[in-house]
Amino acid sequence: MDRKAVRRAWDEVAETYAARRDPDGSDAALIDDLLDSLSDDPRGADGDPLVLDVGCGDGARTLANLPPESVGLDVSRRGLDLAAETVPDARLVHGEMSALPFAAGRFDAIAAYHVVFHVERERHPDVYDEFARVLRPGGRLLATLPSGRFETVRRNWMGGEMFFSAPGRERTLDQLRAAGFADVETRTATDPLGSSTEFAFARLAGEPDEGVTESGATDP
């Protein structure tokens, strides 16, 4: 699917997806760990950190758990309409993650839940480069890791059809390191529809080739 088709697909399924997914769960709890990592960072700004929620959708799962004035970005205008109702204090922006409409070094952290695999896998390095560009030095990333290598259009997904594409788990970790992310730690948590999903915590640093730490499932 091309970018316009993906945008239309999300507009069509946004309400169904919002209604079917659970706003709670252990992947929502990972937001607390992300914010805790920022509170321990002496390079962070005073006051609440500025966090970008990429692919925020209706906002219930992630954006609602972020500090006030956090920014939600989504390709779906219908999703942003729903987010405006769910998180009225958030700043909402319509745009694509492969060309983020923000200045360099603007954010303290990025949350990217279940979103990068809706972009063609050939463009994933561009997405991670954009994440690195808009984060300040030492900024943090919390993102879903794909479980395998795939590219498909799922028919009758949430009553519509949706594009999914990923280069695989290890390739994704390599791409994160190549974009400048270090101290990568992986966690397993439940996703919005009740399945287990792996996530990556990472810190933006000058040297991308630092290690990966595996850990067990996150408690709800």
PDB file of C-alpha atoms in Angstrom:
ATOM      1  CA  MET A   1       0.000   0.000   0.000  1.00  0.00           C
ATOM      2  CA  ASP A   2       1.271   3.502  -0.754  1.00  0.00           C
ATOM      3  CA  ARG A   3       1.311   6.245   1.887  1.00  0.00           C
ATOM      4  CA  LYS A   4      -2.025   7.725   0.865  1.00  0.00           C
ATOM      5  CA  ALA A   5      -3.651   4.287   0.989  1.00  0.00           C
ATOM      6  CA  VAL A   6      -2.292   3.685   4.496  1.00  0.00           C
ATOM      7  CA  ARG A   7      -3.640   7.070   5.592  1.00  0.00           C
ATOM      8  CA  ARG A   8      -7.081   6.258   4.186  1.00  0.00           C
ATOM      9  CA  ALA A   9      -6.993   2.812   5.796  1.00  0.00           C
ATOM     10  CA  TRP A  10      -6.334   4.297   9.224  1.00  0.00           C
ATOM     11  CA  ASP A  11      -9.094   6.855   8.792  1.00  0.00           C
ATOM     12  CA  GLU A  12     -11.488   3.982   8.053  1.00  0.00           C
ATOM     13  CA  VAL A  13     -10.549   1.795  11.033  1.00  0.00           C
ATOM     14  CA  ALA A  14      -9.649   4.444  13.642  1.00  0.00           C
ATOM     15  CA  GLU A  15     -12.939   4.251  15.550  1.00  0.00           C
ATOM     16  CA  THR A  16     -13.095   0.446  15.515  1.00  0.00           C
ATOM     17  CA  TYR A  17      -9.493   0.161  16.677  1.00  0.00           C
ATOM     18  CA  ALA A  18     -10.113   2.634  19.500  1.00  0.00           C
ATOM     19  CA  ALA A  19     -13.191   0.704  20.628  1.00  0.00           C
ATOM     20  CA  ARG A  20     -11.548  -2.735  20.557  1.00  0.00           C
ATOM     21  CA  ARG A  21      -8.217  -2.091  22.200  1.00  0.00           C
ATOM     22  CA  ASP A  22      -7.731  -2.126  25.955  1.00  0.00           C
ATOM     23  CA  PRO A  23      -6.507   1.240  27.303  1.00  0.00           C
ATOM     24  CA  ASP A  24      -4.676  -0.538  30.140  1.00  0.00           C
ATOM     25  CA  GLY A  25      -2.079  -3.298  30.260  1.00  0.00           C
ATOM     26  CA  SER A  26       1.629  -3.825  30.709  1.00  0.00           C
ATOM     27  CA  ASP A  27       2.663  -1.983  27.539  1.00  0.00           C
ATOM     28  CA  ALA A  28       0.877   1.104  28.864  1.00  0.00           C
ATOM     29  CA  ALA A  29       2.819   0.658  32.118  1.00  0.00           C
ATOM     30  CA  LEU A  30       6.088   0.916  30.180  1.00  0.00           C
ATOM     31  CA  ILE A  31       5.359   4.639  29.845  1.00  0.00           C
ATOM     32  CA  ASP A  32       6.098   4.982  33.573  1.00  0.00           C
ATOM     33  CA  ASP A  33       9.503   3.371  33.033  1.00  0.00           C
ATOM     34  CA  LEU A  34      10.197   5.770  30.171  1.00  0.00           C
ATOM     35  CA  LEU A  35       9.364   8.782  32.323  1.00  0.00           C
ATOM     36  CA  ASP A  36      11.397   7.393  35.236  1.00  0.00           C
ATOM     37  CA  SER A  37      14.438   7.126  32.965  1.00  0.00           C
ATOM     38  CA  LEU A  38      14.069  10.810  32.135  1.00  0.00           C
ATOM     39  CA  SER A  39      13.728  11.845  35.778  1.00  0.00           C
ATOM     40  CA  ASP A  40      17.112  10.248  36.481  1.00  0.00           C
ATOM     41  CA  ASP A  41      18.782  12.024  33.538  1.00  0.00           C
ATOM     42  CA  PRO A  42      20.657  15.167  34.667  1.00  0.00           C
ATOM     43  CA  ARG A  43      20.637  16.424  31.068  1.00  0.00           C
ATOM     44  CA  GLY A  44      16.841  16.585  31.006  1.00  0.00           C
ATOM     45  CA  ALA A  45      15.011  19.888  30.998  1.00  0.00           C
ATOM     46  CA  ASP A  46      13.526  21.336  34.178  1.00  0.00           C
ATOM     47  CA  GLY A  47       9.867  20.497  34.772  1.00  0.00           C
ATOM     48  CA  ASP A  48       7.907  17.947  32.755  1.00  0.00           C
ATOM     49  CA  PRO A  49       9.761  16.331  29.841  1.00  0.00           C
ATOM     50  CA  LEU A  50       8.539  17.009  26.330  1.00  0.00           C
ATOM     51  CA  VAL A  51       7.483  13.676  24.832  1.00  0.00           C
ATOM     52  CA  LEU A  52       6.399  12.890  21.272  1.00  0.00           C
ATOM     53  CA  ASP A  53       3.887  10.074  20.797  1.00  0.00           C
ATOM     54  CA  VAL A  54       4.328   8.856  17.218  1.00  0.00           C
ATOM     55  CA  GLY A  55       1.195   7.191  15.868  1.00  0.00           C
ATOM     56  CA  CYS A  56      -0.874   8.361  18.826  1.00  0.00           C
ATOM     57  CA  GLY A  57      -4.239   7.279  17.354  1.00  0.00           C
ATOM     58  CA  ASP A  58      -7.092   8.030  19.741  1.00  0.00           C
ATOM     59  CA  GLY A  59      -4.571   8.733  22.516  1.00  0.00           C
ATOM     60  CA  ALA A  60      -5.991   6.411  25.185  1.00  0.00           C
ATOM     61  CA  ARG A  61      -3.133   3.908  25.252  1.00  0.00           C
ATOM     62  CA  THR A  62      -0.074   6.150  25.391  1.00  0.00           C
ATOM     63  CA  LEU A  63      -0.720   9.881  25.012  1.00  0.00           C
ATOM     64  CA  ALA A  64      -3.132   9.949  27.956  1.00  0.00           C
ATOM     65  CA  ASN A  65      -0.346   8.585  30.180  1.00  0.00           C
ATOM     66  CA  LEU A  66       2.248  11.177  29.121  1.00  0.00           C
ATOM     67  CA  PRO A  67       2.888  14.543  30.813  1.00  0.00           C
ATOM     68  CA  PRO A  68       0.647  17.507  29.968  1.00  0.00           C
ATOM     69  CA  GLU A  69       1.599  19.325  26.761  1.00  0.00           C
ATOM     70  CA  SER A  70       3.016  16.167  25.199  1.00  0.00           C
ATOM     71  CA  VAL A  71       2.725  16.030  21.415  1.00  0.00           C
ATOM     72  CA  GLY A  72       0.742  13.397  19.534  1.00  0.00           C
ATOM     73  CA  LEU A  73       1.462  12.791  15.855  1.00  0.00           C
ATOM     74  CA  ASP A  74      -0.610  10.627  13.553  1.00  0.00           C
ATOM     75  CA  VAL A  75      -1.147  10.122   9.835  1.00  0.00           C
ATOM     76  CA  SER A  76      -4.896   9.710  10.385  1.00  0.00           C
ATOM     77  CA  ARG A  77      -6.963  12.848  10.835  1.00  0.00           C
ATOM     78  CA  ARG A  78      -9.792  10.731  12.233  1.00  0.00           C
ATOM     79  CA  GLY A  79      -7.422   9.332  14.832  1.00  0.00           C
ATOM     80  CA  LEU A  80      -6.424  12.858  15.818  1.00  0.00           C
ATOM     81  CA  ASP A  81     -10.086  13.850  16.123  1.00  0.00           C
ATOM     82  CA  LEU A  82     -10.524  11.015  18.614  1.00  0.00           C
ATOM     83  CA  ALA A  83      -7.345  12.018  20.462  1.00  0.00           C
ATOM     84  CA  ALA A  84      -8.659  15.575  20.815  1.00  0.00           C
ATOM     85  CA  GLU A  85     -11.607  14.152  22.737  1.00  0.00           C
ATOM     86  CA  THR A  86      -9.548  11.710  24.814  1.00  0.00           C
ATOM     87  CA  VAL A  87      -6.574  13.958  25.663  1.00  0.00           C
ATOM     88  CA  PRO A  88      -7.780  17.563  25.245  1.00  0.00           C
ATOM     89  CA  ASP A  89      -4.601  19.061  26.756  1.00  0.00           C
ATOM     90  CA  ALA A  90      -2.251  17.379  24.286  1.00  0.00           C
ATOM     91  CA  ARG A  91      -0.815  19.097  21.241  1.00  0.00           C
ATOM     92  CA  LEU A  92      -1.824  17.154  18.125  1.00  0.00           C
ATOM     93  CA  VAL A  93      -0.040  17.209  14.774  1.00  0.00           C
ATOM     94  CA  HIS A  94      -0.953  15.589  11.466  1.00  0.00           C
ATOM     95  CA  GLY A  95       2.108  14.145   9.755  1.00  0.00           C
ATOM     96  CA  GLU A  96       4.253  11.163   8.773  1.00  0.00           C
ATOM     97  CA  MET A  97       6.948   9.609  10.902  1.00  0.00           C
ATOM     98  CA  SER A  98       9.446   9.376   8.020  1.00  0.00           C
ATOM     99  CA  ALA A  99       9.434  13.205   7.730  1.00  0.00           C
ATOM    100  CA  LEU A 100       8.667  14.570  11.178  1.00  0.00           C
ATOM    101  CA  PRO A 101       7.518  18.220  11.089  1.00  0.00           C
ATOM    102  CA  PHE A 102       9.650  19.257  14.084  1.00  0.00           C
ATOM    103  CA  ALA A 103      12.957  21.001  14.673  1.00  0.00           C
ATOM    104  CA  ALA A 104      16.065  19.007  15.539  1.00  0.00           C
ATOM    105  CA  GLY A 105      16.649  18.206  19.203  1.00  0.00           C
ATOM    106  CA  ARG A 106      13.184  19.303  20.296  1.00  0.00           C
ATOM    107  CA  PHE A 107      12.046  16.299  22.361  1.00  0.00           C
ATOM    108  CA  ASP A 108      13.227  14.567  25.499  1.00  0.00           C
ATOM    109  CA  ALA A 109      11.612  11.253  24.546  1.00  0.00           C
ATOM    110  CA  ILE A 110       9.607   9.449  21.867  1.00  0.00           C
ATOM    111  CA  ALA A 111       7.023   6.703  22.275  1.00  0.00           C
ATOM    112  CA  ALA A 112       6.328   4.729  19.085  1.00  0.00           C
ATOM    113  CA  TYR A 113       3.844   1.951  19.832  1.00  0.00           C
ATOM    114  CA  HIS A 114       2.774  -0.489  17.100  1.00  0.00           C
ATOM    115  CA  VAL A 115       3.449   2.062  14.388  1.00  0.00           C
ATOM    116  CA  VAL A 116       6.744   1.740  12.472  1.00  0.00           C
ATOM    117  CA  PHE A 117       5.617  -1.529  10.850  1.00  0.00           C
ATOM    118  CA  HIS A 118       2.933   0.394   8.939  1.00  0.00           C
ATOM    119  CA  VAL A 119       5.762   1.922   6.859  1.00  0.00           C
ATOM    120  CA  GLU A 120       7.543  -0.057   4.135  1.00  0.00           C
ATOM    121  CA  ARG A 121      10.487  -1.849   5.745  1.00  0.00           C
ATOM    122  CA  GLU A 122      12.869  -0.236   3.236  1.00  0.00           C
ATOM    123  CA  ARG A 123      12.041   3.128   4.840  1.00  0.00           C
ATOM    124  CA  HIS A 124      12.461   2.057   8.470  1.00  0.00           C
ATOM    125  CA  PRO A 125      16.039   3.433   8.655  1.00  0.00           C
ATOM    126  CA  ASP A 126      14.654   6.817   7.563  1.00  0.00           C
ATOM    127  CA  VAL A 127      12.096   6.641  10.390  1.00  0.00           C
ATOM    128  CA  TYR A 128      14.735   5.884  13.028  1.00  0.00           C
ATOM    129  CA  ASP A 129      16.972   8.635  11.639  1.00  0.00           C
ATOM    130  CA  GLU A 130      14.058  11.038  12.061  1.00  0.00           C
ATOM    131  CA  PHE A 131      13.510   9.867  15.629  1.00  0.00           C
ATOM    132  CA  ALA A 132      17.177  10.541  16.347  1.00  0.00           C
ATOM    133  CA  ARG A 133      17.053  13.950  14.655  1.00  0.00           C
ATOM    134  CA  VAL A 134      14.209  15.339  16.764  1.00  0.00           C
ATOM    135  CA  LEU A 135      15.512  13.949  20.084  1.00  0.00           C
ATOM    136  CA  ARG A 136      17.958  15.903  22.198  1.00  0.00           C
ATOM    137  CA  PRO A 137      21.302  14.240  23.007  1.00  0.00           C
ATOM    138  CA  GLY A 138      20.602  11.614  25.649  1.00  0.00           C
ATOM    139  CA  GLY A 139      16.903  11.524  24.719  1.00  0.00           C
ATOM    140  CA  ARG A 140      15.000   8.270  25.127  1.00  0.00           C
ATOM    141  CA  LEU A 141      13.033   6.066  22.734  1.00  0.00           C
ATOM    142  CA  LEU A 142      10.400   3.460  23.587  1.00  0.00           C
ATOM    143  CA  ALA A 143       9.320   1.540  20.488  1.00  0.00           C
ATOM    144  CA  THR A 144       7.719  -1.748  19.505  1.00  0.00           C
ATOM    145  CA  LEU A 145      10.037  -4.402  18.095  1.00  0.00           C
ATOM    146  CA  PRO A 146       8.705  -6.603  15.267  1.00  0.00           C
ATOM    147  CA  SER A 147       8.566 -10.315  15.967  1.00  0.00           C
ATOM    148  CA  GLY A 148       9.703 -11.316  12.486  1.00  0.00           C
ATOM    149  CA  ARG A 149      10.238 -10.346   8.874  1.00  0.00           C
ATOM    150  CA  PHE A 150       7.037  -9.723   6.915  1.00  0.00           C
ATOM    151  CA  GLU A 151       5.251  -7.521   4.411  1.00  0.00           C
ATOM    152  CA  THR A 152       1.534  -8.032   3.891  1.00  0.00           C
ATOM    153  CA  VAL A 153      -1.874  -6.421   3.635  1.00  0.00           C
ATOM    154  CA  ARG A 154      -4.291  -7.923   6.159  1.00  0.00           C
ATOM    155  CA  ARG A 155      -7.833  -8.058   4.831  1.00  0.00           C
ATOM    156  CA  ASN A 156     -10.770  -7.431   7.172  1.00  0.00           C
ATOM    157  CA  TRP A 157      -8.420  -6.077   9.848  1.00  0.00           C
ATOM    158  CA  MET A 158     -10.618  -4.062  12.218  1.00  0.00           C
ATOM    159  CA  GLY A 159     -13.257  -4.137   9.511  1.00  0.00           C
ATOM    160  CA  GLY A 160     -10.924  -2.733   6.864  1.00  0.00           C
ATOM    161  CA  GLU A 161      -7.509  -3.603   5.507  1.00  0.00           C
ATOM    162  CA  MET A 162      -4.086  -2.655   6.805  1.00  0.00           C
ATOM    163  CA  PHE A 163      -0.487  -2.745   5.603  1.00  0.00           C
ATOM    164  CA  PHE A 164       2.223  -4.314   7.791  1.00  0.00           C
ATOM    165  CA  SER A 165       5.939  -4.477   6.986  1.00  0.00           C
ATOM    166  CA  ALA A 166       9.060  -5.264   9.038  1.00  0.00           C
ATOM    167  CA  PRO A 167      12.646  -6.376   8.347  1.00  0.00           C
ATOM    168  CA  GLY A 168      12.872  -8.645  11.412  1.00  0.00           C
ATOM    169  CA  ARG A 169      13.884  -8.245  15.028  1.00  0.00           C
ATOM    170  CA  GLU A 170      17.676  -8.290  14.671  1.00  0.00           C
ATOM    171  CA  ARG A 171      17.659  -6.036  11.626  1.00  0.00           C
ATOM    172  CA  THR A 172      15.508  -3.560  13.546  1.00  0.00           C
ATOM    173  CA  LEU A 173      17.963  -3.534  16.449  1.00  0.00           C
ATOM    174  CA  ASP A 174      20.789  -2.962  13.952  1.00  0.00           C
ATOM    175  CA  GLN A 175      18.860  -0.059  12.424  1.00  0.00           C
ATOM    176  CA  LEU A 176      18.353   1.530  15.838  1.00  0.00           C
ATOM    177  CA  ARG A 177      22.080   1.331  16.551  1.00  0.00           C
ATOM    178  CA  ALA A 178      22.905   2.727  13.107  1.00  0.00           C
ATOM    179  CA  ALA A 179      20.623   5.708  13.796  1.00  0.00           C
ATOM    180  CA  GLY A 180      22.630   6.495  16.938  1.00  0.00           C
ATOM    181  CA  PHE A 181      20.690   4.698  19.673  1.00  0.00           C
ATOM    182  CA  ALA A 182      22.596   2.961  22.453  1.00  0.00           C
ATOM    183  CA  ASP A 183      21.949   1.183  25.759  1.00  0.00           C
ATOM    184  CA  VAL A 184      19.163  -0.766  24.069  1.00  0.00           C
ATOM    185  CA  GLU A 185      17.120  -2.850  26.499  1.00  0.00           C
ATOM    186  CA  THR A 186      14.230  -5.082  25.443  1.00  0.00           C
ATOM    187  CA  ARG A 187      11.055  -5.868  27.386  1.00  0.00           C
ATOM    188  CA  THR A 188       8.023  -8.060  26.680  1.00  0.00           C
ATOM    189  CA  ALA A 189       4.538  -6.770  27.473  1.00  0.00           C
ATOM    190  CA  THR A 190       0.925  -7.235  26.410  1.00  0.00           C
ATOM    191  CA  ASP A 191      -0.249  -5.213  23.425  1.00  0.00           C
ATOM    192  CA  PRO A 192      -3.630  -3.425  23.013  1.00  0.00           C
ATOM    193  CA  LEU A 193      -5.346  -6.521  21.637  1.00  0.00           C
ATOM    194  CA  GLY A 194      -4.064  -8.909  24.315  1.00  0.00           C
ATOM    195  CA  SER A 195      -1.029 -10.451  22.586  1.00  0.00           C
ATOM    196  CA  SER A 196       2.562 -10.339  23.806  1.00  0.00           C
ATOM    197  CA  THR A 197       4.854  -7.844  22.107  1.00  0.00           C
ATOM    198  CA  GLU A 198       8.505  -6.952  22.533  1.00  0.00           C
ATOM    199  CA  PHE A 199       9.562  -3.346  23.081  1.00  0.00           C
ATOM    200  CA  ALA A 200      12.907  -1.572  22.963  1.00  0.00           C
ATOM    201  CA  PHE A 201      14.097   1.134  25.344  1.00  0.00           C
ATOM    202  CA  ALA A 202      17.039   3.085  23.938  1.00  0.00           C
ATOM    203  CA  ARG A 203      19.062   6.231  24.584  1.00  0.00           C
ATOM    204  CA  LEU A 204      20.268   8.561  21.850  1.00  0.00           C
ATOM    205  CA  ALA A 205      24.059   8.764  21.995  1.00  0.00           C
ATOM    206  CA  GLY A 206      26.965   9.692  19.771  1.00  0.00           C
ATOM    207  CA  GLU A 207      28.184   6.128  19.408  1.00  0.00           C
ATOM    208  CA  PRO A 208      25.577   3.641  18.117  1.00  0.00           C
ATOM    209  CA  ASP A 209      27.355   0.321  18.705  1.00  0.00           C
ATOM    210  CA  GLU A 210      26.606  -0.438  22.350  1.00  0.00           C
ATOM    211  CA  GLY A 211      25.034  -3.596  23.703  1.00  0.00           C
ATOM    212  CA  VAL A 212      21.544  -5.025  23.960  1.00  0.00           C
ATOM    213  CA  THR A 213      20.173  -6.345  27.249  1.00  0.00           C
ATOM    214  CA  GLU A 214      17.432  -8.973  27.214  1.00  0.00           C
ATOM    215  CA  SER A 215      14.931  -9.090  30.069  1.00  0.00           C
ATOM    216  CA  GLY A 216      11.739 -10.892  30.948  1.00  0.00           C
ATOM    217  CA  ALA A 217       8.104  -9.900  30.784  1.00  0.00           C
ATOM    218  CA  THR A 218       7.021  -6.634  32.345  1.00  0.00           C
ATOM    219  CA  ASP A 219       4.548  -6.871  35.199  1.00  0.00           C
ATOM    220  CA  PRO A 220       1.120  -5.333  34.501  1.00  0.00           C
TER     221      PRO A 220
END
